[in-house]
């Protein structure tokens, strides 16, 4: 996987373009998606945007960021690009049932499919690890994915209870990958 902001460094264009980086690096695709379609066609696929869902953000902001992820992915898919949904959750309000019985973090995603998640920058504190682990377990129950692509670390403490529920494929984050290539 190659982050959107460094996609030009993917010389052979065999990397999937992902958005596991600071939101500022990909904000243009969120508002001007159509301008990137032709360029993105040169890659085998796209992981939908990983808009930050800060656990201290108001729920409406977290929902809006999930919506942007799905909207960009839907548009790119309608343009004929191969798209794998990135699943991101914030605090428990995004991965537990709301008053309508919905789990907003998983809405619009097919069950038994391929999904992608990122741990890079998401599991730094005890609180963020707790939310990540709880959300991961809920995602596995709700979506029952066949394959889970993981961008970043896969600590046993967070993944041990779910690793037998799907095929997990880990991808080193871009910085680690480039350092190892030197």
Short mmCIF file of C-alpha atoms in Angstrom, two decimals, residues 23-159:
data_model
loop_
_atom_site.label_atom_id
_atom_site.label_comp_id
_atom_site.label_asym_id
_atom_site.label_seq_id
_atom_site.Cartn_x
_atom_site.Cartn_y
_atom_site.Cartn_z
CA UNK A 23 -6.08 14.06 6.76
CA UNK A 24 -4.46 17.26 5.49
CA UNK A 25 -2.50 15.13 2.99
CA UNK A 26 -5.65 13.95 1.22
CA UNK A 27 -8.28 16.60 1.88
CA UNK A 28 -8.43 17.54 -1.83
CA UNK A 29 -9.76 14.11 -2.84
CA UNK A 30 -12.58 14.46 -0.32
CA UNK A 31 -13.95 17.56 -2.06
CA UNK A 32 -12.66 17.13 -5.62
CA UNK A 33 -12.80 13.37 -6.05
CA UNK A 34 -13.52 13.51 -9.79
CA UNK A 35 -10.20 15.27 -10.45
CA UNK A 36 -8.25 12.19 -9.31
CA UNK A 37 -10.13 9.39 -11.07
CA UNK A 38 -7.95 9.14 -14.17
CA UNK A 39 -4.73 9.26 -12.18
CA UNK A 40 -5.97 6.59 -9.74
CA UNK A 41 -6.84 4.26 -12.63
CA UNK A 42 -3.11 3.47 -13.00
CA UNK A 43 -3.15 1.59 -9.67
CA UNK A 44 -4.72 -1.84 -9.08
CA UNK A 45 -7.07 -0.46 -6.41
CA UNK A 46 -7.91 2.05 -3.75
CA UNK A 47 -8.52 1.74 -0.01
CA UNK A 48 -11.19 4.29 0.93
CA UNK A 49 -10.11 7.41 2.85
CA UNK A 50 -9.15 7.03 6.48
CA UNK A 51 -10.70 10.21 7.84
CA UNK A 52 -9.68 10.75 11.45
CA UNK A 53 -12.34 9.86 13.98
CA UNK A 54 -11.06 11.49 17.13
CA UNK A 55 -12.56 9.83 20.18
CA UNK A 56 -13.14 13.20 21.83
CA UNK A 57 -14.91 14.66 18.77
CA UNK A 58 -18.67 15.20 18.78
CA UNK A 59 -20.60 12.25 17.39
CA UNK A 60 -21.86 14.29 14.43
CA UNK A 61 -18.23 14.95 13.37
CA UNK A 62 -17.37 11.26 13.65
CA UNK A 63 -20.44 10.35 11.57
CA UNK A 64 -19.53 12.98 8.95
CA UNK A 65 -16.04 11.50 8.59
CA UNK A 66 -17.47 8.00 8.14
CA UNK A 67 -19.82 9.42 5.52
CA UNK A 68 -16.89 11.00 3.61
CA UNK A 69 -15.12 7.64 3.58
CA UNK A 70 -18.16 5.89 2.11
CA UNK A 71 -19.05 8.69 -0.33
CA UNK A 72 -15.58 8.83 -1.89
CA UNK A 73 -15.41 5.04 -2.08
CA UNK A 74 -18.85 4.84 -3.71
CA UNK A 75 -17.95 7.48 -6.28
CA UNK A 76 -14.64 5.82 -7.19
CA UNK A 77 -16.32 2.45 -7.48
CA UNK A 78 -18.99 3.93 -9.79
CA UNK A 79 -16.11 5.19 -11.97
CA UNK A 80 -14.89 1.60 -12.38
CA UNK A 81 -12.03 1.58 -9.87
CA UNK A 82 -11.48 -1.42 -7.62
CA UNK A 83 -12.24 -0.18 -4.10
CA UNK A 84 -11.72 -1.87 -0.74
CA UNK A 85 -13.52 -0.18 2.16
CA UNK A 86 -11.46 1.14 5.02
CA UNK A 87 -13.27 0.63 8.30
CA UNK A 88 -12.65 3.20 11.00
CA UNK A 89 -14.45 3.73 14.26
CA UNK A 90 -14.05 6.37 16.93
CA UNK A 91 -15.44 5.91 20.41
CA UNK A 92 -18.11 3.38 21.38
CA UNK A 93 -20.86 5.59 19.96
CA UNK A 94 -19.64 4.63 16.47
CA UNK A 95 -19.34 0.88 16.96
CA UNK A 96 -22.10 0.11 19.47
CA UNK A 97 -25.78 0.18 18.55
CA UNK A 98 -27.37 3.62 18.56
CA UNK A 99 -31.00 4.40 19.39
CA UNK A 100 -32.00 3.02 15.97
CA UNK A 101 -30.11 -0.22 16.51
CA UNK A 102 -27.38 0.79 14.02
CA UNK A 103 -23.60 0.65 14.27
CA UNK A 104 -22.62 3.65 12.18
CA UNK A 105 -18.98 2.59 11.69
CA UNK A 106 -20.08 -0.48 9.74
CA UNK A 107 -22.99 0.91 7.73
CA UNK A 108 -22.78 0.47 3.98
CA UNK A 109 -20.21 -2.33 4.13
CA UNK A 110 -20.95 -5.77 2.71
CA UNK A 111 -20.75 -8.71 5.06
CA UNK A 112 -18.24 -11.47 4.25
CA UNK A 113 -16.08 -9.18 2.13
CA UNK A 114 -12.54 -7.78 2.11
CA UNK A 115 -12.02 -4.78 4.39
CA UNK A 116 -9.02 -2.73 5.42
CA UNK A 117 -8.14 -1.20 8.78
CA UNK A 118 -5.21 0.86 9.97
CA UNK A 119 -3.39 0.78 13.27
CA UNK A 120 -0.69 3.25 12.28
CA UNK A 121 -1.06 6.15 14.72
CA UNK A 122 -4.25 4.68 16.19
CA UNK A 123 -3.04 2.60 19.11
CA UNK A 124 -0.74 4.91 21.05
CA UNK A 125 -2.52 5.30 24.41
CA UNK A 126 -4.25 2.84 26.70
CA UNK A 127 -7.58 4.52 25.91
CA UNK A 128 -7.08 4.38 22.13
CA UNK A 129 -6.03 0.72 22.38
CA UNK A 130 -9.20 -0.07 24.33
CA UNK A 131 -11.42 1.65 21.75
CA UNK A 132 -9.51 -0.02 18.91
CA UNK A 133 -9.83 -3.51 20.40
CA UNK A 134 -13.52 -3.12 21.23
CA UNK A 135 -14.24 -1.71 17.76
CA UNK A 136 -12.27 -4.48 16.07
CA UNK A 137 -14.25 -7.14 17.93
CA UNK A 138 -17.53 -5.43 16.99
CA UNK A 139 -16.43 -5.15 13.36
CA UNK A 140 -15.66 -8.86 13.22
CA UNK A 141 -19.09 -9.72 14.70
CA UNK A 142 -21.01 -7.27 12.53
CA UNK A 143 -19.27 -7.71 9.15
CA UNK A 144 -17.78 -11.21 9.43
CA UNK A 145 -15.14 -10.26 6.83
CA UNK A 146 -13.32 -12.98 4.93
CA UNK A 147 -10.13 -10.93 4.65
CA UNK A 148 -8.88 -8.03 6.76
CA UNK A 149 -5.99 -5.96 5.43
CA UNK A 150 -4.09 -4.30 8.28
CA UNK A 151 -1.92 -1.25 7.65
CA UNK A 152 0.54 -1.05 10.54
CA UNK A 153 1.28 -3.12 13.62
CA UNK A 154 -0.82 -6.10 14.71
CA UNK A 155 -0.11 -6.48 18.44
CA UNK A 156 -1.31 -9.81 19.86
CA UNK A 157 -2.88 -7.96 22.76
CA UNK A 158 -5.33 -6.37 20.32
CA UNK A 159 -5.71 -9.08 17.67
#
